[in-house]
Amino acid sequence: MPERNEIPPFAVISGRQVSNVLAGNEKKVVDLVEAAYRLHGAGNTVNPPSYFLRFPDRPDSRIIALPASLGGDDGVDGLKWISSFPGNVKNGIPRASAVLILNDPATGYPIACLESSIISAARTAASAALAAAVLSTVRGRPRRVGFVGTGLIARFIHTYLQATGWEFDEIGVHDLHAGSADGFRDYLEGTGTTARVTGHGDAESLIRASDLVVFATVAAEPYVTDVDWFAHDPLVLNISLRDIAPEIVLVSTNVVDDVDHCLKANTSPHLAEQLTGDRGFLSGTLFDVLTGRLEPRAGRPLIFSPFGLGVLDLAVAKYVYDETAAAGELPVVDGFFHELDRHRPPAR
């Protein structure tokens, strides 16, 4: 008879534990995200299309399933289940909440459930910081950054930029919700930044005053439509994906994380594809830039549009799991798997 596989224990890792592992290790997380991008670009991942669960009675809300498998020496399988309920913001709680399931590649058994809104924010911020560093090599690092949207993701992106050596002379802030903008400014002041923090009453003035523009909103469709706002050729981190009109995309150099993933769900690049009928406006992927296949040219706005890959979440989640286990703090749920013999009734 074949040997019976060892059934792994199952753990539940809280947001506090996730935060304790990730805080202060931003450079490590950026390295993990870069390694995951390289594995993905080399074909050593499985990253199916995300599944969107939508609600007829709540059209602005959704829950997204991101299944994925990460190869390499420390491979893992899993699923992120993340909700986006923009109405939460007016009630004083974050828009997004999430859990992530890690599966053992040998048995398929789940080994952990992790609180994942922090993991999702960290991998998003790490991706943004990595892209900003790689894409700014052509024109030099921007000294003026502007944040359109000032929620959790904006805070994480600034944290990761700062932790990876970015310094700014000026930080612009714009949000339709004054309370959110004020809270972000309070956060910035608490970081000890020497940059001048400037509030902007509209997106136009912020974009024109920024060499690095970060879109981190909950916009469902484009509202930034004037190409002239980008005449100074800024680097744009199009994190929220739907702020920019396709006409702006078409006059820019465009880099995405994954072509097929990004050109869907009416993102700005997807709208550009619908408008033109082809994908010729895309220059390539971040993997192309990392491997030297693509060197984005200067003289145009440069837009990075990351749809968000589940393999990035897996890379960060596996790191959290391993670090928690190594510290002897893995909160195992005893008896979680109960029917462990195919024929014998379980003991009572």
Coordinates of C-alpha atoms in Angstrom, one line a residue:
M1 CA 0.0 0.0 0.0
P2 CA 1.2 3.5 -0.7
E3 CA 2.3 5.6 2.3
R4 CA -0.4 7.8 3.7
N5 CA 0.3 11.5 3.3
E6 CA 0.7 13.5 6.4
I7 CA -2.3 15.7 6.9
P8 CA -1.1 19.2 7.8
P9 CA -2.5 21.2 10.7
F10 CA -4.8 24.1 10.0
A11 CA -4.1 27.5 11.4
V12 CA -6.0 30.8 11.6
I13 CA -3.7 33.9 11.4
S14 CA -5.1 37.2 12.6
G15 CA -4.6 40.6 11.1
R16 CA -2.6 41.6 14.2
Q17 CA -0.2 38.7 13.5
V18 CA 0.0 39.6 9.8
S19 CA 0.8 43.2 10.6
N20 CA 3.4 42.3 13.2
V21 CA 5.2 40.2 10.5
L22 CA 5.0 42.8 7.7
A23 CA 5.6 46.0 9.6
G24 CA 9.2 47.1 9.2
N25 CA 9.9 44.4 6.5
E26 CA 8.8 46.4 3.5
K27 CA 12.0 45.8 1.5
K28 CA 11.6 42.1 2.0
V29 CA 8.0 42.3 0.8
V30 CA 9.1 44.2 -2.3
D31 CA 11.7 41.5 -3.0
L32 CA 9.0 38.8 -2.6
V33 CA 6.7 40.6 -5.0
E34 CA 9.5 41.0 -7.6
A35 CA 10.3 37.3 -7.3
A36 CA 6.7 36.4 -7.9
Y37 CA 6.5 38.7 -10.9
R38 CA 9.6 37.0 -12.3
L39 CA 8.1 33.5 -11.7
H40 CA 4.9 34.6 -13.4
G41 CA 6.6 36.1 -16.4
A42 CA 8.6 32.9 -16.8
G43 CA 5.5 30.8 -16.8
N44 CA 6.0 29.2 -13.3
T45 CA 2.6 30.2 -11.9
V46 CA -1.1 29.5 -12.5
N47 CA -3.2 32.7 -12.2
P48 CA -6.7 32.2 -13.7
P49 CA -9.0 35.1 -14.3
S50 CA -10.5 36.6 -11.1
Y51 CA -14.1 35.9 -10.5
F52 CA -16.4 38.8 -9.6
L53 CA -19.4 38.2 -7.5
R54 CA -21.8 41.1 -8.0
F55 CA -25.2 42.0 -6.5
P56 CA -28.2 43.4 -8.4
D57 CA -29.4 45.2 -5.3
R58 CA -25.9 46.6 -4.4
P59 CA -24.3 47.5 -7.8
D60 CA -21.4 49.4 -6.4
S61 CA -20.2 46.4 -4.2
R62 CA -18.5 43.2 -5.2
I63 CA -16.6 40.2 -3.8
I64 CA -13.7 38.9 -5.9
A65 CA -12.1 35.4 -5.8
L66 CA -8.5 35.2 -6.9
P67 CA -7.3 31.6 -7.2
A68 CA -3.6 31.1 -7.9
S69 CA -0.6 28.8 -7.7
L70 CA 2.9 30.0 -7.2
G71 CA 5.7 27.7 -8.4
G72 CA 9.4 27.8 -7.5
D73 CA 11.3 26.4 -4.6
D74 CA 8.8 27.4 -2.1
G75 CA 5.6 26.9 -4.0
V76 CA 2.1 27.2 -2.6
D77 CA -1.5 27.2 -3.8
G78 CA -4.4 29.3 -2.6
L79 CA -7.3 31.7 -2.9
K80 CA -7.9 35.3 -1.9
W81 CA -11.5 36.2 -1.2
I82 CA -11.7 40.0 -1.0
S83 CA -14.8 42.2 -0.8
S84 CA -15.1 45.9 -1.9
F85 CA -18.1 47.7 -0.3
P86 CA -17.5 51.4 -0.9
G87 CA -20.4 52.3 1.3
N88 CA -18.4 51.3 4.3
V89 CA -16.3 54.4 4.1
K90 CA -19.1 56.7 5.0
N91 CA -19.7 54.5 8.1
G92 CA -16.1 54.9 9.2
I93 CA -14.8 51.4 8.4
P94 CA -12.5 50.4 5.5
R95 CA -13.9 49.6 2.1
A96 CA -12.2 46.3 1.7
S97 CA -12.1 43.1 3.8
A98 CA -10.5 39.8 2.9
V99 CA -9.3 36.4 3.9
L100 CA -6.8 34.2 2.1
I101 CA -6.6 30.4 2.2
L102 CA -3.2 28.7 1.7
N103 CA -3.2 25.1 0.5
D104 CA -0.5 22.5 0.9
P105 CA 0.8 21.6 -2.6
A106 CA 1.4 18.0 -1.6
T107 CA -2.0 17.1 -0.2
G108 CA -4.3 19.9 -1.4
Y109 CA -5.4 20.4 2.3
P110 CA -5.8 24.0 3.4
I111 CA -3.0 24.8 5.9
A112 CA -4.1 28.3 6.9
C113 CA -6.7 31.1 6.8
L114 CA -5.1 34.5 7.0
E115 CA -6.7 37.9 7.4
S116 CA -5.8 39.4 4.1
S117 CA -6.8 43.0 3.7
I118 CA -3.3 43.9 5.1
I119 CA -1.7 41.3 2.8
S120 CA -3.6 42.7 -0.1
A121 CA -2.6 46.3 0.7
A122 CA 1.0 45.3 1.3
R123 CA 1.4 43.5 -2.0
T124 CA -0.3 46.4 -3.8
A125 CA 2.0 48.9 -2.2
A126 CA 5.1 46.7 -2.8
S127 CA 4.1 46.3 -6.5
A128 CA 3.7 50.1 -6.8
A129 CA 7.0 50.8 -5.1
L130 CA 8.8 48.2 -7.3
A131 CA 7.2 49.6 -10.5
A132 CA 8.0 53.2 -9.5
A133 CA 11.7 52.3 -8.9
V134 CA 12.0 50.3 -12.1
L135 CA 10.1 52.7 -14.4
S136 CA 11.8 55.9 -13.1
T137 CA 15.3 54.7 -14.2
V138 CA 14.8 56.4 -17.6
R139 CA 13.9 59.9 -16.3
G140 CA 15.2 59.9 -12.7
R141 CA 13.2 59.6 -9.5
P142 CA 10.4 62.2 -9.2
R143 CA 10.6 64.6 -6.3
R144 CA 6.9 65.7 -6.4
V145 CA 4.3 63.0 -5.6
G146 CA 0.5 63.4 -5.7
F147 CA -2.0 61.1 -4.2
V148 CA -5.5 61.0 -5.7
G149 CA -7.5 59.1 -3.1
T150 CA -6.2 59.0 0.4
G151 CA -7.4 55.8 2.0
L152 CA -5.6 52.7 3.3
I153 CA -3.9 51.9 0.0
A154 CA -2.5 55.4 -0.4
R155 CA -1.1 55.1 3.2
F156 CA 0.5 51.7 2.4
I157 CA 2.0 53.0 -0.9
H158 CA 3.6 56.0 0.8
T159 CA 4.9 53.8 3.5
Y160 CA 6.5 51.4 1.0
L161 CA 7.9 54.3 -1.1
Q162 CA 9.5 55.8 2.0
A163 CA 10.8 52.5 3.3
T164 CA 12.5 51.8 -0.1
G165 CA 14.4 55.0 -0.1
W166 CA 12.1 57.5 -1.8
E167 CA 12.4 61.2 -0.8
F168 CA 10.1 63.9 -1.8
D169 CA 10.2 67.7 -1.8
E170 CA 6.4 67.9 -2.1
I171 CA 3.5 65.6 -1.4
G172 CA 0.1 66.5 -2.9
V173 CA -3.2 65.3 -1.5
H174 CA -6.6 65.2 -3.0
D175 CA -9.7 63.3 -2.0
L176 CA -13.4 64.0 -2.4
H177 CA -13.9 63.3 1.3
A178 CA -12.3 66.0 3.3
G179 CA -12.0 63.8 6.4
S180 CA -10.0 61.2 4.5
A181 CA -7.6 63.9 3.2
D182 CA -7.2 65.3 6.6
G183 CA -6.5 61.9 8.1
F184 CA -3.9 61.2 5.4
R185 CA -2.2 64.5 6.1
D186 CA -2.1 63.6 9.8
Y187 CA -0.5 60.3 8.9
L188 CA 2.1 62.1 6.7
E189 CA 3.0 64.5 9.5
G190 CA 3.4 61.5 11.8
T191 CA 6.0 59.9 9.5
G192 CA 8.4 62.8 10.1
T193 CA 8.5 63.7 6.4
T194 CA 10.3 66.9 5.5
A195 CA 8.3 67.2 2.3
R196 CA 5.8 70.1 1.9
V197 CA 2.3 68.6 2.1
T198 CA -0.1 70.4 -0.1
G199 CA -3.9 69.9 -0.2
H200 CA -5.6 70.2 -3.6
G201 CA -9.2 70.9 -4.2
D202 CA -9.3 69.1 -7.5
A203 CA -7.5 66.4 -9.4
E204 CA -6.3 68.8 -12.1
S205 CA -4.1 71.0 -9.9
L206 CA -2.7 67.9 -8.2
I207 CA -1.8 66.2 -11.4
R208 CA -0.2 69.3 -13.0
A209 CA 1.9 69.8 -9.8
S210 CA 3.1 66.2 -9.5
D211 CA 5.9 64.2 -11.3
L212 CA 4.6 60.9 -9.8
V213 CA 0.8 60.5 -9.6
V214 CA -0.8 57.8 -7.5
F215 CA -4.5 57.0 -8.2
A216 CA -5.9 55.0 -5.3
T217 CA -9.6 55.7 -5.4
V218 CA -12.9 53.7 -5.7
A219 CA -13.8 55.3 -9.0
A220 CA -16.0 53.1 -11.2
E221 CA -15.5 55.0 -14.4
P222 CA -13.1 57.7 -15.8
Y223 CA -13.4 61.3 -14.6
V224 CA -9.9 62.4 -15.6
T225 CA -10.4 63.2 -19.3
D226 CA -8.1 66.1 -20.3
V227 CA -4.9 65.0 -22.0
D228 CA -3.3 68.4 -21.3
W229 CA -3.2 67.7 -17.6
F230 CA -0.4 65.2 -18.4
A231 CA 1.6 67.5 -20.7
H232 CA 4.6 67.4 -18.3
D233 CA 4.9 63.6 -18.8
P234 CA 4.5 62.3 -15.3
L235 CA 4.9 58.7 -14.0
V236 CA 1.4 57.5 -13.1
L237 CA 0.7 54.6 -10.8
N238 CA -2.8 53.7 -12.0
I239 CA -3.6 51.5 -9.0
S240 CA -7.4 52.0 -9.0
L241 CA -7.5 51.4 -12.7
R242 CA -10.6 53.3 -13.7
D243 CA -9.8 57.0 -13.1
I244 CA -8.2 57.8 -16.4
A245 CA -10.0 58.2 -19.7
P246 CA -8.8 56.0 -22.6
E247 CA -7.8 59.0 -24.6
I248 CA -5.0 59.7 -22.0
V249 CA -4.0 56.0 -22.1
L250 CA -3.6 56.2 -25.9
V251 CA -1.1 59.1 -25.8
S252 CA 1.0 57.5 -23.0
T253 CA 3.5 54.7 -22.7
N254 CA 1.6 51.8 -21.0
V255 CA 3.0 49.1 -18.8
V256 CA 0.8 46.5 -17.1
D257 CA 1.3 43.6 -14.7
D258 CA -0.4 41.0 -17.0
V259 CA -2.0 41.9 -20.4
D260 CA -5.0 39.5 -20.3
H261 CA -5.8 40.3 -16.7
C262 CA -5.6 44.0 -17.1
L263 CA -7.7 44.3 -20.2
K264 CA -11.0 43.4 -18.6
A265 CA -13.7 44.7 -16.3
N266 CA -13.6 48.2 -18.0
T267 CA -10.3 49.3 -16.6
S268 CA -8.8 52.3 -18.4
P269 CA -6.6 50.1 -20.6
H270 CA -9.6 47.9 -21.4
L271 CA -11.6 50.9 -22.4
A272 CA -8.7 51.9 -24.7
E273 CA -8.8 48.5 -26.3
Q274 CA -12.5 48.8 -26.8
L275 CA -12.0 52.2 -28.4
T276 CA -9.3 51.2 -30.8
G277 CA -10.1 47.5 -31.4
D278 CA -6.5 46.4 -30.7
R279 CA -3.8 46.3 -28.0
G280 CA -1.1 48.2 -29.9
F281 CA -1.1 51.0 -27.3
L282 CA 0.5 48.6 -24.7
S283 CA 4.3 48.7 -24.5
G284 CA 4.7 45.6 -22.4
T285 CA 4.6 44.2 -18.9
L286 CA 6.6 44.9 -15.7
F287 CA 8.3 41.6 -16.3
D288 CA 9.5 42.9 -19.6
V289 CA 11.0 45.9 -17.9
L290 CA 12.6 43.8 -15.1
T291 CA 14.3 41.6 -17.6
G292 CA 15.5 44.4 -19.9
R293 CA 13.2 43.4 -22.8
L294 CA 11.5 46.8 -22.5
E295 CA 13.0 50.2 -21.7
P296 CA 10.1 52.7 -21.5
R297 CA 11.0 55.8 -23.5
A298 CA 10.8 59.3 -22.1
G299 CA 8.8 62.2 -23.7
R300 CA 5.4 60.7 -22.9
P301 CA 3.3 60.1 -19.8
L302 CA 4.3 56.7 -18.4
I303 CA 1.4 54.7 -16.9
F304 CA 1.7 51.5 -14.8
S305 CA -1.7 49.7 -14.6
P306 CA -1.6 46.6 -12.3
F307 CA -4.8 44.6 -12.2
G308 CA -3.4 42.7 -9.2
L309 CA -2.3 39.1 -9.4
G310 CA -3.2 36.4 -6.9
V311 CA 0.3 35.0 -7.0
L312 CA 1.5 38.2 -5.3
D313 CA -0.9 37.6 -2.4
L314 CA 0.3 34.0 -2.1
A315 CA 3.9 35.1 -2.0
V316 CA 3.3 37.5 0.9
A317 CA 0.9 35.2 2.7
K318 CA 3.4 32.3 2.6
Y319 CA 6.0 34.6 4.1
V320 CA 3.7 35.5 6.9
Y321 CA 2.8 31.9 7.5
D322 CA 6.5 30.8 7.5
E323 CA 7.6 33.6 9.8
T324 CA 4.7 33.0 12.2
A325 CA 5.5 29.2 12.3
A326 CA 9.2 29.9 12.8
A327 CA 8.3 32.1 15.8
G328 CA 6.3 29.2 17.3
E329 CA 3.2 31.4 17.2
L330 CA 1.1 29.5 14.6
P331 CA -2.5 29.3 16.0
V332 CA -3.5 25.8 15.1
V333 CA -7.1 24.8 15.2
D334 CA -7.1 21.3 16.8
G335 CA -9.4 18.8 15.2
F336 CA -10.3 21.1 12.3
F337 CA -10.1 18.1 9.9
H338 CA -12.2 15.4 11.5
E339 CA -13.0 12.7 9.0
L340 CA -9.5 11.4 8.4
D341 CA -10.1 7.7 7.7
R342 CA -11.9 6.7 4.5
H343 CA -13.7 3.8 6.1
R344 CA -13.5 3.9 9.9
P345 CA -16.0 6.1 11.8
P346 CA -14.3 9.0 13.7
A347 CA -13.7 8.6 17.4
R348 CA -16.2 10.5 19.6

